[in-house]
XYZ file of C-alpha atoms in Angstrom:
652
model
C 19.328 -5.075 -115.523
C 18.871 -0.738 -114.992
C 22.869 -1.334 -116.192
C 22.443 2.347 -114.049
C 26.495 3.103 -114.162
C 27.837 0.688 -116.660
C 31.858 2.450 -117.310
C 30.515 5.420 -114.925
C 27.339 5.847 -116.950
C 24.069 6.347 -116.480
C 21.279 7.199 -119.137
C 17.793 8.260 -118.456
C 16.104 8.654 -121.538
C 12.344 9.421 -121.622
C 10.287 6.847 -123.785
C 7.122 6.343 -126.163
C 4.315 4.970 -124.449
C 4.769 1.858 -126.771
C 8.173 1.481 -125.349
C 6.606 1.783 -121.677
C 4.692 -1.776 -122.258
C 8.235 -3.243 -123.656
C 9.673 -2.128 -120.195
C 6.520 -3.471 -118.062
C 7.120 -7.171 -119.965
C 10.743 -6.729 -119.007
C 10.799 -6.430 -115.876
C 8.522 -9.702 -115.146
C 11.679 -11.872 -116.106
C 13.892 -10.528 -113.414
C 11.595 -10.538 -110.630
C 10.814 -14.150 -110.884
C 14.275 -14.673 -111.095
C 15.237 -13.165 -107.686
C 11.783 -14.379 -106.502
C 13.136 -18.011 -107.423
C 16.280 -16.914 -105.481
C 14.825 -15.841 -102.680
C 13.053 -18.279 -102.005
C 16.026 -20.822 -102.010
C 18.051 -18.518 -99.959
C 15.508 -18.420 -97.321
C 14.652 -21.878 -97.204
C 18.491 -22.411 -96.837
C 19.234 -20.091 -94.165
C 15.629 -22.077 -92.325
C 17.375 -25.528 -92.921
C 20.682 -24.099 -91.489
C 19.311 -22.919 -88.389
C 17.127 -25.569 -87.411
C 20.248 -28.423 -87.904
C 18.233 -30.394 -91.370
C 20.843 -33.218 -90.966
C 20.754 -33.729 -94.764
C 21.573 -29.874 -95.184
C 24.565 -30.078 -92.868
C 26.541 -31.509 -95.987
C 28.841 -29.252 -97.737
C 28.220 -30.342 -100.946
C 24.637 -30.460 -100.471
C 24.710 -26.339 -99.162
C 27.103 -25.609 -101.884
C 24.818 -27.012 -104.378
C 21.320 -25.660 -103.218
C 23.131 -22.140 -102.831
C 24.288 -22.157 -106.597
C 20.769 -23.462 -107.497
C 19.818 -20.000 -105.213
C 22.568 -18.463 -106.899
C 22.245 -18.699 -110.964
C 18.899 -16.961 -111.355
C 19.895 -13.519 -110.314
C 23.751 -14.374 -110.752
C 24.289 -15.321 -114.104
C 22.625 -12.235 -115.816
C 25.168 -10.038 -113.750
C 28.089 -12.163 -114.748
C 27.185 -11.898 -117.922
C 27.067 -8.752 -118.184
C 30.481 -8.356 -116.713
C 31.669 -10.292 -119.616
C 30.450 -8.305 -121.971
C 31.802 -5.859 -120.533
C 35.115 -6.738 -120.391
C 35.135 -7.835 -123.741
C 34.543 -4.410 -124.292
C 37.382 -3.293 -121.917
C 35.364 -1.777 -119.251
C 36.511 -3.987 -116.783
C 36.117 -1.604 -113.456
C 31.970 -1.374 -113.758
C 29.198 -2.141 -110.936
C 28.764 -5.650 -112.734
C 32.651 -7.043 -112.247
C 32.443 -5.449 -108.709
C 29.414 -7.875 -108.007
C 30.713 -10.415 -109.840
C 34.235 -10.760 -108.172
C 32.680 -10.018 -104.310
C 29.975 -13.415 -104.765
C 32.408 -15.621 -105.715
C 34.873 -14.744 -102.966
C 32.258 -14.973 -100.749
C 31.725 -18.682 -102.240
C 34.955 -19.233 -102.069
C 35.664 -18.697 -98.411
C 32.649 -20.643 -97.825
C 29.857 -17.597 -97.240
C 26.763 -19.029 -99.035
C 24.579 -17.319 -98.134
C 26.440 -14.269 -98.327
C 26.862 -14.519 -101.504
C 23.803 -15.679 -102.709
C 22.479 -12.711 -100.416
C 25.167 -10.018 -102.320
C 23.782 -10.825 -105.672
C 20.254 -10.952 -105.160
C 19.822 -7.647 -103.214
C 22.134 -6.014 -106.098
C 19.471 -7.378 -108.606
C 16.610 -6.402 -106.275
C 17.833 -2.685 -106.155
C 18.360 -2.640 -109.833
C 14.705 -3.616 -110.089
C 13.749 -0.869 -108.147
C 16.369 1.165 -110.175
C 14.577 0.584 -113.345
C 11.378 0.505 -112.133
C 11.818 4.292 -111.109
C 13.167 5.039 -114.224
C 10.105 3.663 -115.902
C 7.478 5.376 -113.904
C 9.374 8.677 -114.773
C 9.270 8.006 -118.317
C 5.398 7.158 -118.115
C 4.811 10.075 -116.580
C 6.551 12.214 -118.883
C 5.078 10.196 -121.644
C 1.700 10.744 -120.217
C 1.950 14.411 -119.376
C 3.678 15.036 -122.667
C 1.608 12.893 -125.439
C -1.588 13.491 -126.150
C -2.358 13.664 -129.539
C -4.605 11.092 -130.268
C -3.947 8.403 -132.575
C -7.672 8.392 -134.560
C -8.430 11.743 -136.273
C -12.025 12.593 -137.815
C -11.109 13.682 -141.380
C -13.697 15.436 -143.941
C -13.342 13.588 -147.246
C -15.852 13.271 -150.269
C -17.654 10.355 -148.722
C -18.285 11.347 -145.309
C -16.426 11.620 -142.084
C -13.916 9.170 -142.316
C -12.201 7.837 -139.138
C -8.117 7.170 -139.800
C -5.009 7.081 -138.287
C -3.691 10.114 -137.091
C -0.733 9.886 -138.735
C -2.732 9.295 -142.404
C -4.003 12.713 -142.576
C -2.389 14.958 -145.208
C -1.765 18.953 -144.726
C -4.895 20.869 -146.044
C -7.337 18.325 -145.404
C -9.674 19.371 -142.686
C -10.829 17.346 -139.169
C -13.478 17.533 -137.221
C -13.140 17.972 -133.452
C -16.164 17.484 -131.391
C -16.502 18.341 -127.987
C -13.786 16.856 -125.217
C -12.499 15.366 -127.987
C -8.199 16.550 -128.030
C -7.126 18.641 -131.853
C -5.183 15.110 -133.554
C -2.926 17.897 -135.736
C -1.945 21.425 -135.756
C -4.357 23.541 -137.821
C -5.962 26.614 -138.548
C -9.643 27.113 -137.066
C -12.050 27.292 -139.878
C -15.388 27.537 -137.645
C -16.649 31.612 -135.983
C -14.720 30.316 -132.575
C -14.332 27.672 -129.990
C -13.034 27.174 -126.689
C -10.223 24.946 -126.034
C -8.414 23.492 -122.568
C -4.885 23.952 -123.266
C -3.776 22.350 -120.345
C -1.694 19.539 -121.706
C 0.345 22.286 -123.761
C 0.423 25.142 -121.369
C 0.081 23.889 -118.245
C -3.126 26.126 -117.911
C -6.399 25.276 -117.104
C -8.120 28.596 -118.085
C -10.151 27.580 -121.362
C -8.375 29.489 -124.653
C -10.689 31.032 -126.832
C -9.757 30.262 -130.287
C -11.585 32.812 -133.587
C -11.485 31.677 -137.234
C -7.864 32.058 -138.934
C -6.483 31.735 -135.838
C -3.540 28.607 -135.003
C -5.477 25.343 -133.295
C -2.818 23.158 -131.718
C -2.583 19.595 -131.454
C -3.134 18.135 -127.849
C -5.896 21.049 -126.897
C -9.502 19.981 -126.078
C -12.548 21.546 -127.802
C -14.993 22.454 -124.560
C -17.916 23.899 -125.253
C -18.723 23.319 -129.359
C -17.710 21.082 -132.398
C -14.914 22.436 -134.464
C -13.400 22.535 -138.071
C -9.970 22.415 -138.509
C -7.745 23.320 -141.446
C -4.282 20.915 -140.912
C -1.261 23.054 -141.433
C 1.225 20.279 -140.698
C 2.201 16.547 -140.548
C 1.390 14.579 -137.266
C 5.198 14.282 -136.946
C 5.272 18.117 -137.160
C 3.477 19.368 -134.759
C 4.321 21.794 -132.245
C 3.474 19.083 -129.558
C 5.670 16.619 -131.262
C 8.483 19.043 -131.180
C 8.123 19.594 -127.291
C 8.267 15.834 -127.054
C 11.464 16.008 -129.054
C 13.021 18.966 -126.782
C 12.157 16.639 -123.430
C 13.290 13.570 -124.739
C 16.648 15.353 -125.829
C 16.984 17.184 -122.607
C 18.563 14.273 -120.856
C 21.471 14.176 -123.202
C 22.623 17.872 -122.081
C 24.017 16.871 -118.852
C 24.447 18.897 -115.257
C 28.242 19.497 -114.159
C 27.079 17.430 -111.177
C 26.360 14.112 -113.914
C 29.336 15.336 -115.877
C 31.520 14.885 -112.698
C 30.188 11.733 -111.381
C 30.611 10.293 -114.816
C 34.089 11.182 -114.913
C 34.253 10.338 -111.070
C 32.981 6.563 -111.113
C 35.805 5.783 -114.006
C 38.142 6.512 -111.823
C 36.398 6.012 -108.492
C 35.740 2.206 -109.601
C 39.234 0.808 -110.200
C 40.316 2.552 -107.208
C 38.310 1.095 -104.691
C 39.071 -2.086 -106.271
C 42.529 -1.766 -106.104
C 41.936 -0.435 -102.541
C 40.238 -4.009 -101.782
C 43.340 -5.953 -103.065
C 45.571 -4.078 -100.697
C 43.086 -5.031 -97.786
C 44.120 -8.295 -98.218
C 47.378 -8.121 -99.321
C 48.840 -5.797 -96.990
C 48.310 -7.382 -94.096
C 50.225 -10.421 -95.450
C 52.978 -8.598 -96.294
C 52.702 -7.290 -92.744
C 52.942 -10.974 -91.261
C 56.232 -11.448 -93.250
C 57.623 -8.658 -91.071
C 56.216 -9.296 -87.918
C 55.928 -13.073 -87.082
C 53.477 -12.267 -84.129
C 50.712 -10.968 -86.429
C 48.307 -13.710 -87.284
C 47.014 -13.343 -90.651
C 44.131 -15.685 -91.672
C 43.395 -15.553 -95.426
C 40.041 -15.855 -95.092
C 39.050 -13.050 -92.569
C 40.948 -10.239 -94.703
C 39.404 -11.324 -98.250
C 35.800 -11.193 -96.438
C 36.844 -7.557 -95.389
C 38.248 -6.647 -98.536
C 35.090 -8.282 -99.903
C 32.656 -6.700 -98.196
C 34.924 -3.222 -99.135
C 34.098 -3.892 -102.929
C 30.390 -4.628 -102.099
C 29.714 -1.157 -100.816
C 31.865 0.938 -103.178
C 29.703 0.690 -105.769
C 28.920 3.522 -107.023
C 24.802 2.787 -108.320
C 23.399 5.011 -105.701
C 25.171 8.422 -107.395
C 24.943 7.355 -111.168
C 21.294 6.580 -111.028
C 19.970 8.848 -108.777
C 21.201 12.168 -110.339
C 20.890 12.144 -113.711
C 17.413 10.823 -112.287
C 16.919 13.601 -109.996
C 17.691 16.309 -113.153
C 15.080 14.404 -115.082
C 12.311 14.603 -112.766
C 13.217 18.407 -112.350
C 12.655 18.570 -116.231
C 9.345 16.351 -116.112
C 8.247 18.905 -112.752
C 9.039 21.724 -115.185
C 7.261 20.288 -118.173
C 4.224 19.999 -115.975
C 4.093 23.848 -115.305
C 4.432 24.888 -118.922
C 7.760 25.249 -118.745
C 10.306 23.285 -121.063
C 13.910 23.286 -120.566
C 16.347 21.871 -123.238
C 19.050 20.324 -120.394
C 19.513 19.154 -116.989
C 22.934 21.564 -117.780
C 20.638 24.288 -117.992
C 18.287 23.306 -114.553
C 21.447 23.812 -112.855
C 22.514 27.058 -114.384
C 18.997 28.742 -113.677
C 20.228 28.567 -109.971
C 23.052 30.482 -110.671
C 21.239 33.674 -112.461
C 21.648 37.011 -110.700
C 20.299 39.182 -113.469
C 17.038 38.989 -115.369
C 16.841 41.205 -118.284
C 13.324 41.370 -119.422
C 11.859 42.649 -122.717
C 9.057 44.799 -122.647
C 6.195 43.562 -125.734
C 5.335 40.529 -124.920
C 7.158 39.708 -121.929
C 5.722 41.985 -119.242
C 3.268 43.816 -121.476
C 0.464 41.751 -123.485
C 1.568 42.444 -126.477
C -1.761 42.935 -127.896
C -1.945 46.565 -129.194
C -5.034 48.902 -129.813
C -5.300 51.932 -131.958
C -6.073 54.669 -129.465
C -6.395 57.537 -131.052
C -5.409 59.013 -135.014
C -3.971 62.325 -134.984
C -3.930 63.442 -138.730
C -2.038 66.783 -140.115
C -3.292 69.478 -141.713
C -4.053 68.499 -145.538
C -5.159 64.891 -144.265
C -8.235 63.388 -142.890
C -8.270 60.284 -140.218
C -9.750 57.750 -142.579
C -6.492 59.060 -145.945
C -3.914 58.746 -142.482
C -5.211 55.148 -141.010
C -5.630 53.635 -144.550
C -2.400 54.843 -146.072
C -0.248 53.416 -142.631
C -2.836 50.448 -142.239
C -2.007 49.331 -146.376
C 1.745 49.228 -145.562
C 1.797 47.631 -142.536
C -0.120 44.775 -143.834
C 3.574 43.876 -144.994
C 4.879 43.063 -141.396
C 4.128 40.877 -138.805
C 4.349 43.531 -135.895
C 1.967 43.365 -133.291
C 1.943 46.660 -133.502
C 1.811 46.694 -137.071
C -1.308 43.987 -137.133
C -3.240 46.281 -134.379
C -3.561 48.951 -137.156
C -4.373 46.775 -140.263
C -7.183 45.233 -137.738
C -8.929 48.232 -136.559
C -9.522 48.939 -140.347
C -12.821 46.781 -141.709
C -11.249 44.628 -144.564
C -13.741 45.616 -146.977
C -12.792 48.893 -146.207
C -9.188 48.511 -147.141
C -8.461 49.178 -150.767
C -7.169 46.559 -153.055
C -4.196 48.570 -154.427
C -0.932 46.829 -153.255
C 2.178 48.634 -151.801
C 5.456 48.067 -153.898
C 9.036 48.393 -153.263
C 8.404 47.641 -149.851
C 11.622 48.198 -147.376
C 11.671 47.130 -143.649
C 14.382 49.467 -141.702
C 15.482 47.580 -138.101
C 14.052 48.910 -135.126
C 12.102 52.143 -137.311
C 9.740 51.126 -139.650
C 8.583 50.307 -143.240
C 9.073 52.382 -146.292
C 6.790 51.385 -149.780
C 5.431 52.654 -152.734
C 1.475 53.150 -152.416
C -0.277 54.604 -155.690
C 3.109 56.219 -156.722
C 3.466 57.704 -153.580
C 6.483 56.959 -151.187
C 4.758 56.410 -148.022
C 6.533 56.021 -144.325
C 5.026 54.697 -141.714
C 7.371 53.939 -138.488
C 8.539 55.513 -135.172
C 10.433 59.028 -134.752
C 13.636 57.583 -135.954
C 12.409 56.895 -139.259
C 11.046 60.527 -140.052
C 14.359 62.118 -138.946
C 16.648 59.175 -140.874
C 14.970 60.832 -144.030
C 15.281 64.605 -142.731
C 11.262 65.338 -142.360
C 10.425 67.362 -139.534
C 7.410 66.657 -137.377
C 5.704 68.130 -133.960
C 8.151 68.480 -131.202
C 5.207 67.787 -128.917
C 4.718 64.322 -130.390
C 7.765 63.474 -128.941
C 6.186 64.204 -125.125
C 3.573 61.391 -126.061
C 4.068 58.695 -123.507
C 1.739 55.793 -125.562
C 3.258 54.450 -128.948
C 2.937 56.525 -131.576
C 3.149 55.456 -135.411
C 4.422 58.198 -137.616
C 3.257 59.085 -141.162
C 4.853 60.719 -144.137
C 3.429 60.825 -147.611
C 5.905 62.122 -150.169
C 8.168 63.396 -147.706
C 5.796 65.340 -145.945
C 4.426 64.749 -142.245
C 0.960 63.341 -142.706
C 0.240 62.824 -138.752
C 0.640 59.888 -135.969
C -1.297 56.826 -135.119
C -1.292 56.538 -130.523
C -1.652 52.874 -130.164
C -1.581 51.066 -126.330
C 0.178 48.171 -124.807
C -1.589 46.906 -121.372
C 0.742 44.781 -118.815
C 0.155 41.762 -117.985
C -2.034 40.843 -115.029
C 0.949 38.492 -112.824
C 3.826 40.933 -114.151
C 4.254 42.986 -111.020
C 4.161 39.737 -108.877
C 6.443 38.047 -111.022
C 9.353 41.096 -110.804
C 8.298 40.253 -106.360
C 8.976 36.963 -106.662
C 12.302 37.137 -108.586
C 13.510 39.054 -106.025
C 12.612 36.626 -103.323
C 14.254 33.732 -105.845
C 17.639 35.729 -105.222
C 17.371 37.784 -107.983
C 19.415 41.059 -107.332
C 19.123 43.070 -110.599
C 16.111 43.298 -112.674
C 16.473 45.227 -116.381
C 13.975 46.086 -118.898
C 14.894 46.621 -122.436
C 12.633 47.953 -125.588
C 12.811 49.772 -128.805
C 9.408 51.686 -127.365
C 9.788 54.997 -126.371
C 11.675 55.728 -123.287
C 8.694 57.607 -121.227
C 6.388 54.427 -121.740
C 9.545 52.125 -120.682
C 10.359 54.326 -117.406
C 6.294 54.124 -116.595
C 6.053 50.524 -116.906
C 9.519 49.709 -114.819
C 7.533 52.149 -112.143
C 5.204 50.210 -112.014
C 6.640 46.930 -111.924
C 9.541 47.908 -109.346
C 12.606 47.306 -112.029
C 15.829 48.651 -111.203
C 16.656 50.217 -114.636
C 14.245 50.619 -117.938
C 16.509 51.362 -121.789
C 13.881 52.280 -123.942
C 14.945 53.410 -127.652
C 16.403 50.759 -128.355
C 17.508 49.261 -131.686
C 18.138 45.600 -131.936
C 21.765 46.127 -132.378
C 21.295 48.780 -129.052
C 19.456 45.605 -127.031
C 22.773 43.894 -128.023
C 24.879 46.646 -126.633
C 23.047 47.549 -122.906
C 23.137 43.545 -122.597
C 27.202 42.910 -123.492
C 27.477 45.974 -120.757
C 25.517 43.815 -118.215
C 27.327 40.631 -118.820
C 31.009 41.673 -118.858
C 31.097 41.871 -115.304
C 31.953 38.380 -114.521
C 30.084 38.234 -111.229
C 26.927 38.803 -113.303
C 25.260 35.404 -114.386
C 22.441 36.895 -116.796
C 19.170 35.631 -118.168
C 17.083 37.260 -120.519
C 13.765 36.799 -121.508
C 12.144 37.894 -124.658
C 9.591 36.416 -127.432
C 12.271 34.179 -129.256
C 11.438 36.021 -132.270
C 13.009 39.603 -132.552
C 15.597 38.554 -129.666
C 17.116 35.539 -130.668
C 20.829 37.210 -130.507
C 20.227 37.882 -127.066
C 18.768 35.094 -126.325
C 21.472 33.367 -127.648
C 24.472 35.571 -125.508
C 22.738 35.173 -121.997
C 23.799 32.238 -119.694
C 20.500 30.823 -119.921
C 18.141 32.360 -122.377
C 14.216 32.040 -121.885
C 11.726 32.240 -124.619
C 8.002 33.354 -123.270
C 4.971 32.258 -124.862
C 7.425 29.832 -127.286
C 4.825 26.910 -128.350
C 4.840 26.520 -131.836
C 7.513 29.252 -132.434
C 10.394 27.255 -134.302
C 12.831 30.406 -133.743
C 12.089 30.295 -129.437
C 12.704 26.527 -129.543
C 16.013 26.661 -131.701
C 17.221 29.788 -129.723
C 16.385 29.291 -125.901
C 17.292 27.224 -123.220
C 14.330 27.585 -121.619
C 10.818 27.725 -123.568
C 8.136 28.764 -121.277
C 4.349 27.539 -123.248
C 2.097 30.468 -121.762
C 2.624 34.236 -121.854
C 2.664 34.534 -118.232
C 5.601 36.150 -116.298
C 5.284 34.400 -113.066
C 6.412 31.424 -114.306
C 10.069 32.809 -114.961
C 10.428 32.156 -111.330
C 8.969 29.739 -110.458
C 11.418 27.998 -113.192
C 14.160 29.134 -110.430
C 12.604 27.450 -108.236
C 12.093 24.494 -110.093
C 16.144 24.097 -110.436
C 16.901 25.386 -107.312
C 15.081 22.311 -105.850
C 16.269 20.010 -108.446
C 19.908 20.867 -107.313
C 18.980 20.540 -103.771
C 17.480 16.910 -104.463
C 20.517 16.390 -106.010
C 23.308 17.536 -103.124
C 21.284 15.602 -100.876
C 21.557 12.299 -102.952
C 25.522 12.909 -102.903
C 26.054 13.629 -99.359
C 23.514 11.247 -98.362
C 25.647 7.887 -100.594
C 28.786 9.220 -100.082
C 28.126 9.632 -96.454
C 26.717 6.495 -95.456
C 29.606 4.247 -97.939
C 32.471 6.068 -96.511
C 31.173 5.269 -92.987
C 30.221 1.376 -94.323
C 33.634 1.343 -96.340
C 35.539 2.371 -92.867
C 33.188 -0.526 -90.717
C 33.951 -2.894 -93.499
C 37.826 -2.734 -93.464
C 38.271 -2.583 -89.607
C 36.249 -5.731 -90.036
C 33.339 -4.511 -87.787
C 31.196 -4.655 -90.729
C 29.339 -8.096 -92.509
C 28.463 -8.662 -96.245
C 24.763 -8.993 -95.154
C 25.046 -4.745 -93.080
C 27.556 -3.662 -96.525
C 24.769 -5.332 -99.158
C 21.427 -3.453 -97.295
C 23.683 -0.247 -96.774
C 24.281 -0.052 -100.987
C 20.872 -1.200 -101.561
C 19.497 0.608 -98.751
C 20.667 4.042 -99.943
C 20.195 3.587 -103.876
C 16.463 3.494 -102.840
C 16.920 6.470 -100.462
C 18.258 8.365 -103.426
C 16.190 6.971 -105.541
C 12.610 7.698 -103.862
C 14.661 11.620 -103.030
C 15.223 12.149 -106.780
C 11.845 11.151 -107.944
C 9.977 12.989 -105.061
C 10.350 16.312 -106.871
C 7.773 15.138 -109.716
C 4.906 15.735 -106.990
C 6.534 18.623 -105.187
C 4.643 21.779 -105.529
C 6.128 25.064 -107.019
């Protein structure tokens, strides 16, 4: 059994693709159980209507209906026990339970037989939707292969993927998928990143740089160094985010959780006063004729179509096939809670490196002062910032040859937020940072440096101004159309923040089309312009940064989204969203994503609740049968059902 709302619950978990073959094998037991059933059932129903004199027995029908009834019937009441053992007596399985034996006992067979067996039927199709939607999660998601080729003193050694200990190196060889995460020992290599990223434009990978398992090596064989344990890998991690998503749940599941525990006993209460109200009513009034039988069936046939599968099933199912859609673009997000408050957003704050910009810098020009040559300038900056991870900071060590870069270490090294680095270089004090930094420690430079629109990196040696380093961002190539389509996704206000300098901020937001550009801005500053943005309550704010540098605001916006996150621990601990690739356009098309989710989802809702109320109205005025009340439940769990689970093909 799905057990799709068992106390109000339902849980959609994604699974291994081991588990997937457990769930295949399980479901063979159940369907030659109702396949048993129905085949009694109909053969029944044939003998009734063509007068089988040995069938005309009540004994005999009451019999061969039980035989039609235990296969898909005991497994429910069962259940119901258990249940109630548990004291969750008000569930899907004691509503089923309690509506086929009344039907037995007023004499409805077939009814009965038919109640049960449509109920198991739907629950078949329940759980075989929930399958498929783990498989293809399971299938989009894990690809790491379970052989790796592993370099070892005899050879080439084939083992389990798992096996392989960090340092040892693998071979990849073309079309073959990376088993671990590693760093690329061979000149370069092209890999499909597809299953990661969502992309299918080929990666090109140089020595040194991060090789990730799940990628495909396309055009030549390839060494890799394993930085970390199969378990460990950035690919195993997204599995763990997806197959944790589930348990973040949606107000709408939320609700209907809390709604079916009280829903439930209701309705069943509701059915009890169907048939005992009327009685009491004949004690009153002598006239009314009240027949036992007639108001149970009504009050039976009330309980039949109450049940509340169709809601609990379909829309925690419907979130997780938004998240699987998602997962297929690149784009990873940690709750269904967090599908549904994407719709909401109003505001996107956007930072500039990385987000909108490439992030990829380029030393443009070197600008020494008097007393200093280009080559004393570039190697004095290029020796301290070999101490920070900046992109900025890594496009100056790497215009400078290595050989070319003396051996003599900086000491005392001091990193001040949102300025620069001071060190020690040859028992010099040496400062190499932005404008901020020269005028923290009161030495004067150019006033016309400050008219520079590019990024400049400013020197001092000693306290004196040695000269400034121009080095260039370059936007990214779907940046302008992704600021277009936020605004068709609803998106009213657009802001850019950045610690660059505020002429190259105001450029780029011309160019884009952003309402407002902050440039200058310290971390503590990004902090500030973003707590002035969200104090308006009306505002419902995302922002959207590297998950690196801007994990406080990432962590104050109502839904935060990391960009270009895969194997960054910080933008999967910090975000609610983790977008894989570097590319812009998908921040909306992630709007998109959970505005249709929440559409699939109202639909499934107005569509059950509809269609019972209508059923639950027939069913009491006794204008409405067991047989219309059991295809009308059935009828629209598979509605919802085949609803929730179309959004895994729909196109974004």
């Amino acid at each position: 059994m799905a057990n799709c709302c068992s106390n109000g619950s339902c849980s959609v978990t994604p699974a291994t693709l081991s588990a997937n073959k457990t769930d295949k094998i399980s479901q063979k037991g159940p369907i030659t159980r109702a396949v048993i059933s129905f085949v009694l059932l109909i053969g029944g129903i044939t003998m009734s209507a063509t007068n089988i004199s040995f069938f005309e027995n009540q004994w005999v029908r009451l019999v061969w209906y039980l035989i039609a009834y235990f296969p898909v019937g005991i497994p429910v009441l069962k259940e119901a026990w258990e249940a109630m053992k548990e004291k969750d007596i008000f569930n899907e399985f004691t509503l089923m339970s309690i509506a086929t034996i009344g039907a037995f006992f007023i004499g409805e067979y077939p009814e009965g037989v038919a109640v049960m067996l449509f109920y198991s039927i739907g629950e078949l199709f329940q759980q075989a939707a929930v399958n498929r939607a783990k498989r293809n999660i399971g299938a989009l998601l894990d690809v790491r292969p379970e052989k790796a080729s592993v370099i070892r003193d005899n050879g080439i050694e084939t083992v389990l993927s798992e096996e392989v200990s960090v340092g040892e190196t693998v071979e990849v060889k073309v079309g073959e998928r990376v088993p671990l995460d590693g760093i690329m020992l061979t000149d370069s290599g092209s890999f499909n990143t597809s299953a990661l990223t969502g992309e299918s434009v080929p990666r090109n990978i140089k020595k040194e740089e991060e090789v990730l398992a799940g990628m495909i090596a396309t055009d030549s064989v390839c060494r890799i160094k394993v930085t970390r344990p199969f378990g460990q890998s950035a690919l195993a991690r997204i599995l763990e985010l997806v197959q944790n998503a589930t348990e973040r749940k949606a107000p709408a599941e939320q609700f209907i959780r809390k709604f079916a525990r009280i829903y439930t006993p209701v309705v069943t209460m509701l059915a009890v006063l169907i048939v005992v109200l009327p009685w009491m009513w004949s004690l009153i009034d002598p006239e009314f004729m009240y027949l036992f039988n007639d108001w149970l069936y009504r009050g039976l046939v009330f309980l039949v179509i109450s049940c509340p599968c169709a809601l609990v099933i379909s829309i925690p199912l419907g979130y997780f096939g938004g998240i699987g859609a998602a997962s297929r673009q690149g784009i990873l997000f940690k709750g269904g809670n967090y599908l549904d408050a994407i719709t909401r957003i109003n505001t996107v704050v956007l930072d500039k490196t990385g987000t909108v910009t490439k992030g990829v810098f380029e030393v443009q020009d070197i600008i020494p002062e008097e007393g200093f040559s280009k080559e004393e300038l570039l190697h004095a900056v290029a020796i301290v910032e070999t101490q920070s991870n900046h992109p900025i900071a890594k496009a100056i060590v790497s215009s400078v040859p290595k050989e070319r870069i003396p051996f003599a270490q900086p000491v005392n090294v001091k990193e001040v937020a949102g300025q620069g680095l001071e060190a020690e270089l040859d028992g010099k004090k040496i400062l190499a940072g932005n404008m901020k930094l020269l005028e923290t420690n009161g030495i004067a430079y150019p006033p016309e440096v400050a008219d520079i629109p590019e990024t400049t990196v400013l020197c001092a040696v000693d306290g004196k101004y040695a000269g400034y380093i121009v080095v260039a961002d370059e936007l990214k190539e779907d940046a302008k159309v992704a600021v277009e389509e936020l605004r068709k996704a609803g998106i009213k206000d657009i802001v850019m923040l950045s610690g660059d300098k505020q002429a190259i901020v105001s450029k780029l937001a011309g160019e884009l089309g952003i309402d407002r550009a902050y440039g200058d801005l310290l971390p503590e500053g990004k902090v500030q312009r973003f707590e002035e943005l969200s104090i308006n309550p009306g505002n419902k704010v995302s922002f959207v940064g590297d998950g690196i540098n801007d994990a406080p605001v990432l962590a104050m916006s109502d839904v935060g989204i990391a960009m270009g996150g895969l194997g960054s621990d910080v933008a999967i601990e910090t975000a609610d969203v983790v977008i894989q690739t570097d590319q812009p356009v998908k921040i909306p098309m992630a709007i998109r994503i959970g505005k249709a989710t929440r559409q699939i989802v109202i639909q499934n809702i107005t569509m059950a609740f509809g269609v019972k109320l209508i059923v639950l109205i027939l069913g009491a005025g006794g204008l409405a049968t067991l047989w219309e009340a059991v295809f009308a439940d059935v009828g629209v769990s598979l509605l919802a059902i085949l609803n929730a689970i179309r959004i895994m093909r729909k196109k974004f």
